[in-house]
């Protein structure tokens, strides 16, 4: 595990020094229920190494996190008899990240549950704006 900042609540869960409703653990990830879930069964998957966001995680860690997300998501859907699932991973304050230890939210969904709609009903972007955004992203891919 990389050095963890003092006060990181997820590092404390990984270290076993803070309580958690843990559902799965490997050397690479820990999955647990947050104290204030969006819906019953809402589960977090975190890498055991402290990584503040998606931009600093290594390729192997990313693969481990993705595979754990897939496995835990299947278990959550089975256990909750969900009709669907939102898999949410936020980076930075502007995106709503409040704990700066990379984490993936697995939110089991049922028709009519208490979760709000996640996407705007319409897009107000012109074809030229969409084409330009795609071109900019393709160009940025050359750096990654």
Short mmCIF file of N, CA and C in Angstrom, two decimals:
data_model
loop_
_atom_site.label_atom_id
_atom_site.label_comp_id
_atom_site.label_asym_id
_atom_site.label_seq_id
_atom_site.Cartn_x
_atom_site.Cartn_y
_atom_site.Cartn_z
N UNK A 1 0.86 -1.18 0.00
CA UNK A 1 0.00 0.00 0.00
C UNK A 1 0.90 1.23 0.00
N UNK A 2 0.56 2.23 -0.80
CA UNK A 2 1.32 3.47 -0.80
C UNK A 2 1.02 4.22 0.49
N UNK A 3 1.85 5.21 0.77
CA UNK A 3 1.62 5.97 1.99
C UNK A 3 0.24 6.61 1.93
N UNK A 4 -0.43 6.61 3.06
CA UNK A 4 -1.77 7.16 3.11
C UNK A 4 -1.76 8.43 3.94
N UNK A 5 -2.50 9.43 3.49
CA UNK A 5 -2.53 10.67 4.25
C UNK A 5 -3.28 10.48 5.57
N UNK A 6 -2.82 11.17 6.56
CA UNK A 6 -3.49 11.14 7.85
C UNK A 6 -4.91 11.65 7.68
N UNK A 7 -5.85 10.92 8.24
CA UNK A 7 -7.23 11.36 8.19
C UNK A 7 -8.05 10.84 7.03
N UNK A 8 -7.44 10.07 6.11
CA UNK A 8 -8.22 9.51 5.01
C UNK A 8 -9.11 8.40 5.56
N UNK A 9 -10.44 8.58 5.53
CA UNK A 9 -11.32 7.57 6.12
C UNK A 9 -11.25 6.22 5.40
N UNK A 10 -11.01 6.22 4.11
CA UNK A 10 -10.95 4.95 3.39
C UNK A 10 -9.64 4.22 3.67
N UNK A 11 -8.54 4.96 3.87
CA UNK A 11 -7.29 4.32 4.26
C UNK A 11 -7.43 3.67 5.64
N UNK A 12 -8.19 4.31 6.52
CA UNK A 12 -8.42 3.74 7.85
C UNK A 12 -9.22 2.44 7.74
N UNK A 13 -10.18 2.39 6.84
CA UNK A 13 -10.95 1.16 6.63
C UNK A 13 -10.04 0.08 6.05
N UNK A 14 -9.22 0.45 5.06
CA UNK A 14 -8.28 -0.51 4.47
C UNK A 14 -7.35 -1.07 5.54
N UNK A 15 -6.86 -0.20 6.42
CA UNK A 15 -5.92 -0.61 7.47
C UNK A 15 -6.60 -1.38 8.60
N UNK A 16 -7.93 -1.35 8.64
CA UNK A 16 -8.65 -2.04 9.71
C UNK A 16 -8.73 -1.25 10.99
N UNK A 17 -8.43 0.05 10.94
CA UNK A 17 -8.48 0.88 12.14
C UNK A 17 -9.79 1.65 12.27
N UNK A 18 -10.65 1.53 11.26
CA UNK A 18 -11.98 2.15 11.32
C UNK A 18 -13.01 1.07 10.98
N UNK A 19 -14.16 1.11 11.61
CA UNK A 19 -15.17 0.10 11.32
C UNK A 19 -15.78 0.30 9.94
N UNK A 20 -16.21 -0.80 9.35
CA UNK A 20 -16.90 -0.73 8.05
C UNK A 20 -17.71 -2.00 7.87
N UNK A 21 -18.77 -1.89 7.12
CA UNK A 21 -19.57 -3.06 6.75
C UNK A 21 -18.94 -3.66 5.49
N UNK A 22 -17.79 -4.28 5.72
CA UNK A 22 -17.00 -4.82 4.62
C UNK A 22 -17.68 -6.04 4.02
N UNK A 23 -17.68 -6.12 2.68
CA UNK A 23 -18.28 -7.26 2.01
C UNK A 23 -17.27 -8.08 1.21
N UNK A 24 -16.10 -7.51 0.93
CA UNK A 24 -15.08 -8.25 0.18
C UNK A 24 -13.75 -7.56 0.31
N UNK A 25 -12.68 -8.34 0.37
CA UNK A 25 -11.33 -7.79 0.51
C UNK A 25 -10.34 -8.69 -0.22
N UNK A 26 -9.45 -8.07 -0.95
CA UNK A 26 -8.30 -8.75 -1.53
C UNK A 26 -7.08 -7.90 -1.15
N UNK A 27 -5.92 -8.27 -1.64
CA UNK A 27 -4.75 -7.44 -1.41
C UNK A 27 -4.81 -6.12 -2.15
N UNK A 28 -5.68 -6.04 -3.16
CA UNK A 28 -5.73 -4.86 -4.02
C UNK A 28 -6.92 -3.94 -3.78
N UNK A 29 -8.03 -4.49 -3.29
CA UNK A 29 -9.26 -3.70 -3.13
C UNK A 29 -10.01 -4.10 -1.86
N UNK A 30 -10.83 -3.18 -1.41
CA UNK A 30 -11.76 -3.45 -0.32
C UNK A 30 -13.13 -2.92 -0.77
N UNK A 31 -14.17 -3.70 -0.53
CA UNK A 31 -15.54 -3.29 -0.85
C UNK A 31 -16.32 -3.24 0.46
N UNK A 32 -17.06 -2.15 0.64
CA UNK A 32 -17.82 -1.96 1.88
C UNK A 32 -19.01 -1.05 1.62
N UNK A 33 -19.99 -1.11 2.53
CA UNK A 33 -21.16 -0.25 2.43
C UNK A 33 -20.84 1.09 3.09
N UNK A 34 -21.20 2.21 2.44
CA UNK A 34 -20.99 3.51 3.09
C UNK A 34 -21.94 3.66 4.28
N UNK A 35 -21.56 4.52 5.20
CA UNK A 35 -22.41 4.76 6.37
C UNK A 35 -23.74 5.41 6.00
N UNK A 36 -23.77 6.20 4.92
CA UNK A 36 -24.99 6.86 4.48
C UNK A 36 -25.21 6.48 3.01
N UNK A 37 -25.80 5.32 2.76
CA UNK A 37 -25.98 4.87 1.38
C UNK A 37 -27.11 5.61 0.68
N UNK A 38 -26.97 5.73 -0.65
CA UNK A 38 -28.03 6.34 -1.45
C UNK A 38 -29.28 5.46 -1.45
N UNK A 39 -29.07 4.16 -1.55
CA UNK A 39 -30.13 3.16 -1.48
C UNK A 39 -29.56 1.96 -0.73
N UNK A 40 -30.43 1.08 -0.26
CA UNK A 40 -29.97 -0.10 0.45
C UNK A 40 -29.18 -0.99 -0.51
N UNK A 41 -27.99 -1.38 -0.11
CA UNK A 41 -27.13 -2.19 -0.95
C UNK A 41 -26.03 -1.40 -1.64
N UNK A 42 -26.11 -0.07 -1.61
CA UNK A 42 -25.07 0.81 -2.17
C UNK A 42 -23.73 0.38 -1.57
N UNK A 43 -22.77 0.12 -2.43
CA UNK A 43 -21.48 -0.41 -2.01
C UNK A 43 -20.36 0.39 -2.67
N UNK A 44 -19.26 0.58 -1.93
CA UNK A 44 -18.08 1.25 -2.46
C UNK A 44 -16.98 0.22 -2.69
N UNK A 45 -16.22 0.40 -3.76
CA UNK A 45 -15.04 -0.41 -4.03
C UNK A 45 -13.87 0.55 -4.09
N UNK A 46 -12.84 0.31 -3.27
CA UNK A 46 -11.68 1.20 -3.20
C UNK A 46 -10.39 0.40 -3.35
N UNK A 47 -9.38 0.99 -3.99
CA UNK A 47 -8.08 0.33 -4.01
C UNK A 47 -7.46 0.38 -2.61
N UNK A 48 -6.65 -0.61 -2.27
CA UNK A 48 -6.01 -0.60 -0.96
C UNK A 48 -4.91 0.45 -0.88
N UNK A 49 -4.34 0.82 -2.01
CA UNK A 49 -3.35 1.90 -2.04
C UNK A 49 -4.07 3.23 -2.12
N UNK A 50 -3.56 4.21 -1.40
CA UNK A 50 -4.19 5.53 -1.46
C UNK A 50 -3.88 6.17 -2.80
N UNK A 51 -4.92 6.40 -3.55
CA UNK A 51 -4.84 7.12 -4.82
C UNK A 51 -5.97 8.13 -4.79
N UNK A 52 -5.68 9.43 -4.93
CA UNK A 52 -6.74 10.43 -4.77
C UNK A 52 -7.75 10.46 -5.90
N UNK A 53 -7.37 10.01 -7.11
CA UNK A 53 -8.29 10.10 -8.23
C UNK A 53 -7.86 9.15 -9.35
N UNK A 54 -8.64 9.11 -10.40
CA UNK A 54 -8.42 8.19 -11.52
C UNK A 54 -7.14 8.50 -12.29
N UNK A 55 -6.67 9.75 -12.23
CA UNK A 55 -5.53 10.15 -13.05
C UNK A 55 -4.20 9.67 -12.51
N UNK A 56 -4.17 9.19 -11.28
CA UNK A 56 -2.89 8.75 -10.71
C UNK A 56 -2.82 7.24 -10.49
N UNK A 57 -3.85 6.52 -10.86
CA UNK A 57 -3.83 5.08 -10.67
C UNK A 57 -3.05 4.42 -11.82
N UNK A 58 -2.28 3.40 -11.48
CA UNK A 58 -1.51 2.68 -12.49
C UNK A 58 -2.37 1.69 -13.26
N UNK A 59 -1.83 1.20 -14.35
CA UNK A 59 -2.58 0.29 -15.22
C UNK A 59 -2.99 -0.99 -14.49
N UNK A 60 -2.07 -1.59 -13.74
CA UNK A 60 -2.40 -2.83 -13.02
C UNK A 60 -3.48 -2.58 -11.96
N UNK A 61 -3.33 -1.47 -11.24
CA UNK A 61 -4.34 -1.12 -10.23
C UNK A 61 -5.69 -0.86 -10.88
N UNK A 62 -5.69 -0.23 -12.03
CA UNK A 62 -6.94 0.03 -12.74
C UNK A 62 -7.61 -1.27 -13.15
N UNK A 63 -6.82 -2.22 -13.62
CA UNK A 63 -7.39 -3.53 -13.99
C UNK A 63 -7.97 -4.23 -12.77
N UNK A 64 -7.23 -4.19 -11.65
CA UNK A 64 -7.72 -4.82 -10.42
C UNK A 64 -9.02 -4.16 -9.95
N UNK A 65 -9.08 -2.83 -10.01
CA UNK A 65 -10.28 -2.12 -9.57
C UNK A 65 -11.46 -2.42 -10.49
N UNK A 66 -11.20 -2.47 -11.79
CA UNK A 66 -12.29 -2.77 -12.74
C UNK A 66 -12.81 -4.19 -12.54
N UNK A 67 -11.92 -5.15 -12.34
CA UNK A 67 -12.37 -6.52 -12.15
C UNK A 67 -13.14 -6.67 -10.83
N UNK A 68 -12.64 -6.03 -9.78
CA UNK A 68 -13.35 -6.07 -8.50
C UNK A 68 -14.72 -5.42 -8.62
N UNK A 69 -14.79 -4.30 -9.34
CA UNK A 69 -16.07 -3.62 -9.56
C UNK A 69 -17.05 -4.55 -10.25
N UNK A 70 -16.59 -5.25 -11.28
CA UNK A 70 -17.44 -6.20 -12.00
C UNK A 70 -17.95 -7.30 -11.07
N UNK A 71 -17.06 -7.86 -10.28
CA UNK A 71 -17.44 -8.97 -9.39
C UNK A 71 -18.39 -8.53 -8.28
N UNK A 72 -18.06 -7.42 -7.63
CA UNK A 72 -18.91 -6.94 -6.54
C UNK A 72 -20.26 -6.48 -7.08
N UNK A 73 -20.27 -5.85 -8.27
CA UNK A 73 -21.54 -5.41 -8.87
C UNK A 73 -22.48 -6.59 -9.08
N UNK A 74 -21.95 -7.70 -9.54
CA UNK A 74 -22.78 -8.90 -9.75
C UNK A 74 -23.37 -9.38 -8.43
N UNK A 75 -22.57 -9.37 -7.37
CA UNK A 75 -23.05 -9.81 -6.06
C UNK A 75 -24.09 -8.86 -5.50
N UNK A 76 -23.88 -7.56 -5.68
CA UNK A 76 -24.84 -6.57 -5.16
C UNK A 76 -26.18 -6.72 -5.87
N UNK A 77 -26.16 -6.87 -7.19
CA UNK A 77 -27.42 -7.03 -7.93
C UNK A 77 -28.14 -8.30 -7.48
N UNK A 78 -27.40 -9.38 -7.31
CA UNK A 78 -28.02 -10.63 -6.85
C UNK A 78 -28.61 -10.48 -5.45
N UNK A 79 -27.83 -9.90 -4.54
CA UNK A 79 -28.25 -9.79 -3.14
C UNK A 79 -29.44 -8.84 -2.96
N UNK A 80 -29.54 -7.82 -3.79
CA UNK A 80 -30.59 -6.82 -3.64
C UNK A 80 -31.77 -7.03 -4.59
N UNK A 81 -31.64 -7.99 -5.49
CA UNK A 81 -32.67 -8.24 -6.50
C UNK A 81 -32.96 -6.95 -7.29
N UNK A 82 -31.88 -6.24 -7.65
CA UNK A 82 -32.02 -4.96 -8.34
C UNK A 82 -32.46 -5.14 -9.78
N UNK A 83 -33.12 -4.11 -10.30
CA UNK A 83 -33.52 -4.08 -11.71
C UNK A 83 -32.40 -3.53 -12.59
N UNK A 84 -31.43 -2.83 -11.98
CA UNK A 84 -30.33 -2.23 -12.71
C UNK A 84 -29.31 -1.71 -11.73
N UNK A 85 -28.30 -1.01 -12.24
CA UNK A 85 -27.26 -0.48 -11.36
C UNK A 85 -26.61 0.73 -12.01
N UNK A 86 -26.34 1.73 -11.18
CA UNK A 86 -25.46 2.83 -11.59
C UNK A 86 -24.09 2.54 -11.00
N UNK A 87 -23.08 2.64 -11.83
CA UNK A 87 -21.70 2.55 -11.38
C UNK A 87 -21.13 3.95 -11.57
N UNK A 88 -20.79 4.59 -10.46
CA UNK A 88 -20.42 5.99 -10.47
C UNK A 88 -19.02 6.15 -9.88
N UNK A 89 -18.18 6.88 -10.58
CA UNK A 89 -16.83 7.15 -10.10
C UNK A 89 -16.56 8.62 -10.37
N UNK A 90 -16.41 9.41 -9.32
CA UNK A 90 -16.27 10.87 -9.45
C UNK A 90 -14.85 11.30 -9.10
N UNK A 91 -14.37 12.32 -9.81
CA UNK A 91 -13.02 12.84 -9.60
C UNK A 91 -13.05 14.35 -9.49
N UNK A 92 -12.63 14.86 -8.36
CA UNK A 92 -12.56 16.30 -8.14
C UNK A 92 -13.84 16.88 -7.55
N UNK A 93 -13.68 18.01 -6.91
CA UNK A 93 -14.79 18.68 -6.24
C UNK A 93 -15.91 18.99 -7.23
N UNK A 94 -15.56 19.45 -8.42
CA UNK A 94 -16.58 19.83 -9.41
C UNK A 94 -17.44 18.64 -9.81
N UNK A 95 -16.91 17.42 -9.66
CA UNK A 95 -17.66 16.22 -10.01
C UNK A 95 -18.37 15.63 -8.79
N UNK A 96 -18.23 16.26 -7.64
CA UNK A 96 -18.91 15.78 -6.44
C UNK A 96 -18.08 14.86 -5.56
N UNK A 97 -16.79 14.71 -5.85
CA UNK A 97 -15.95 13.86 -5.01
C UNK A 97 -15.79 14.53 -3.65
N UNK A 98 -16.06 13.78 -2.57
CA UNK A 98 -15.95 14.35 -1.23
C UNK A 98 -14.90 13.63 -0.39
N UNK A 99 -14.57 12.38 -0.73
CA UNK A 99 -13.47 11.66 -0.08
C UNK A 99 -12.42 11.47 -1.16
N UNK A 100 -11.22 11.98 -0.91
CA UNK A 100 -10.20 12.00 -1.96
C UNK A 100 -9.30 10.77 -1.88
N UNK A 101 -9.98 9.63 -1.92
CA UNK A 101 -9.38 8.30 -2.09
C UNK A 101 -10.24 7.68 -3.18
N UNK A 102 -9.63 7.34 -4.29
CA UNK A 102 -10.37 6.80 -5.43
C UNK A 102 -11.37 5.75 -4.96
N UNK A 103 -12.61 5.86 -5.44
CA UNK A 103 -13.63 4.88 -5.08
C UNK A 103 -14.70 4.81 -6.16
N UNK A 104 -15.30 3.65 -6.25
CA UNK A 104 -16.36 3.39 -7.21
C UNK A 104 -17.63 3.10 -6.42
N UNK A 105 -18.70 3.82 -6.75
CA UNK A 105 -20.01 3.58 -6.13
C UNK A 105 -20.78 2.57 -6.97
N UNK A 106 -21.27 1.53 -6.36
CA UNK A 106 -22.18 0.57 -6.99
C UNK A 106 -23.54 0.82 -6.37
N UNK A 107 -24.45 1.36 -7.17
CA UNK A 107 -25.77 1.76 -6.65
C UNK A 107 -26.84 0.90 -7.30
N UNK A 108 -27.33 -0.12 -6.58
CA UNK A 108 -28.39 -0.96 -7.16
C UNK A 108 -29.66 -0.14 -7.33
N UNK A 109 -30.33 -0.35 -8.44
CA UNK A 109 -31.51 0.45 -8.75
C UNK A 109 -32.74 -0.40 -8.93
N UNK A 110 -33.87 0.15 -8.49
CA UNK A 110 -35.19 -0.43 -8.71
C UNK A 110 -36.08 0.68 -9.25
N UNK A 111 -37.03 0.31 -10.07
CA UNK A 111 -37.96 1.30 -10.60
C UNK A 111 -38.63 2.05 -9.45
N UNK A 112 -38.62 3.38 -9.54
CA UNK A 112 -39.27 4.20 -8.52
C UNK A 112 -38.47 4.40 -7.25
N UNK A 113 -37.19 4.04 -7.22
CA UNK A 113 -36.40 4.22 -6.00
C UNK A 113 -36.13 5.71 -5.76
N UNK A 114 -35.43 6.02 -4.70
CA UNK A 114 -35.25 7.40 -4.28
C UNK A 114 -34.13 8.14 -5.00
N UNK A 115 -33.44 7.48 -5.93
CA UNK A 115 -32.36 8.12 -6.67
C UNK A 115 -32.92 9.10 -7.71
N UNK A 116 -32.31 10.28 -7.82
CA UNK A 116 -32.77 11.24 -8.84
C UNK A 116 -32.24 10.85 -10.22
N UNK A 117 -32.81 11.45 -11.25
CA UNK A 117 -32.27 11.27 -12.59
C UNK A 117 -30.85 11.82 -12.61
N UNK A 118 -29.97 11.12 -13.34
CA UNK A 118 -28.57 11.52 -13.36
C UNK A 118 -28.20 12.40 -14.55
N UNK A 119 -28.97 12.37 -15.62
CA UNK A 119 -28.60 13.08 -16.84
C UNK A 119 -29.65 14.12 -17.20
N UNK A 120 -29.21 15.23 -17.79
CA UNK A 120 -30.18 16.22 -18.29
C UNK A 120 -31.04 15.60 -19.38
N UNK A 121 -32.26 16.10 -19.52
CA UNK A 121 -33.18 15.57 -20.52
C UNK A 121 -32.76 15.90 -21.94
N UNK A 122 -32.05 16.99 -22.11
CA UNK A 122 -31.69 17.40 -23.47
C UNK A 122 -30.25 17.86 -23.52
N UNK A 123 -29.71 17.89 -24.72
CA UNK A 123 -28.37 18.41 -24.94
C UNK A 123 -28.49 19.66 -25.79
N UNK A 124 -27.84 20.71 -25.38
CA UNK A 124 -27.94 21.97 -26.11
C UNK A 124 -26.66 22.25 -26.88
N UNK A 125 -26.03 21.22 -27.40
CA UNK A 125 -24.76 21.38 -28.10
C UNK A 125 -25.00 21.24 -29.60
N UNK A 126 -24.34 22.08 -30.35
CA UNK A 126 -24.45 22.01 -31.81
C UNK A 126 -23.62 20.85 -32.34
N UNK A 127 -23.90 20.43 -33.55
CA UNK A 127 -23.12 19.38 -34.20
C UNK A 127 -21.65 19.80 -34.26
N UNK A 128 -21.39 21.07 -34.56
CA UNK A 128 -20.01 21.57 -34.64
C UNK A 128 -19.31 21.46 -33.28
N UNK A 129 -20.02 21.79 -32.20
CA UNK A 129 -19.43 21.68 -30.86
C UNK A 129 -19.12 20.23 -30.53
N UNK A 130 -20.03 19.32 -30.85
CA UNK A 130 -19.81 17.90 -30.58
C UNK A 130 -18.64 17.37 -31.40
N UNK A 131 -18.57 17.74 -32.67
CA UNK A 131 -17.45 17.31 -33.53
C UNK A 131 -16.13 17.85 -33.00
N UNK A 132 -16.11 19.10 -32.56
CA UNK A 132 -14.90 19.72 -32.03
C UNK A 132 -14.45 19.02 -30.74
N UNK A 133 -15.40 18.71 -29.87
CA UNK A 133 -15.05 18.02 -28.62
C UNK A 133 -14.45 16.65 -28.91
N UNK A 134 -15.03 15.93 -29.87
CA UNK A 134 -14.49 14.61 -30.24
C UNK A 134 -13.08 14.75 -30.79
N UNK A 135 -12.85 15.76 -31.62
CA UNK A 135 -11.52 15.99 -32.20
C UNK A 135 -10.51 16.31 -31.09
N UNK A 136 -10.88 17.14 -30.14
CA UNK A 136 -9.99 17.51 -29.03
C UNK A 136 -9.63 16.29 -28.19
N UNK A 137 -10.60 15.43 -27.94
CA UNK A 137 -10.34 14.23 -27.14
C UNK A 137 -9.43 13.28 -27.90
N UNK A 138 -9.67 13.08 -29.21
CA UNK A 138 -8.80 12.22 -30.00
C UNK A 138 -7.36 12.74 -29.95
N UNK A 139 -7.17 14.05 -30.05
CA UNK A 139 -5.83 14.63 -30.00
C UNK A 139 -5.19 14.41 -28.63
N UNK A 140 -5.97 14.56 -27.57
CA UNK A 140 -5.45 14.35 -26.22
C UNK A 140 -5.07 12.89 -25.97
N UNK A 141 -5.72 11.96 -26.66
CA UNK A 141 -5.39 10.54 -26.51
C UNK A 141 -3.95 10.24 -26.88
N UNK A 142 -3.37 11.04 -27.76
CA UNK A 142 -1.97 10.85 -28.15
C UNK A 142 -1.01 11.04 -26.96
N UNK A 143 -1.44 11.74 -25.94
CA UNK A 143 -0.61 11.98 -24.75
C UNK A 143 -0.82 10.93 -23.67
N UNK A 144 -1.78 10.02 -23.91
CA UNK A 144 -2.11 9.06 -22.85
C UNK A 144 -2.03 7.69 -23.42
#
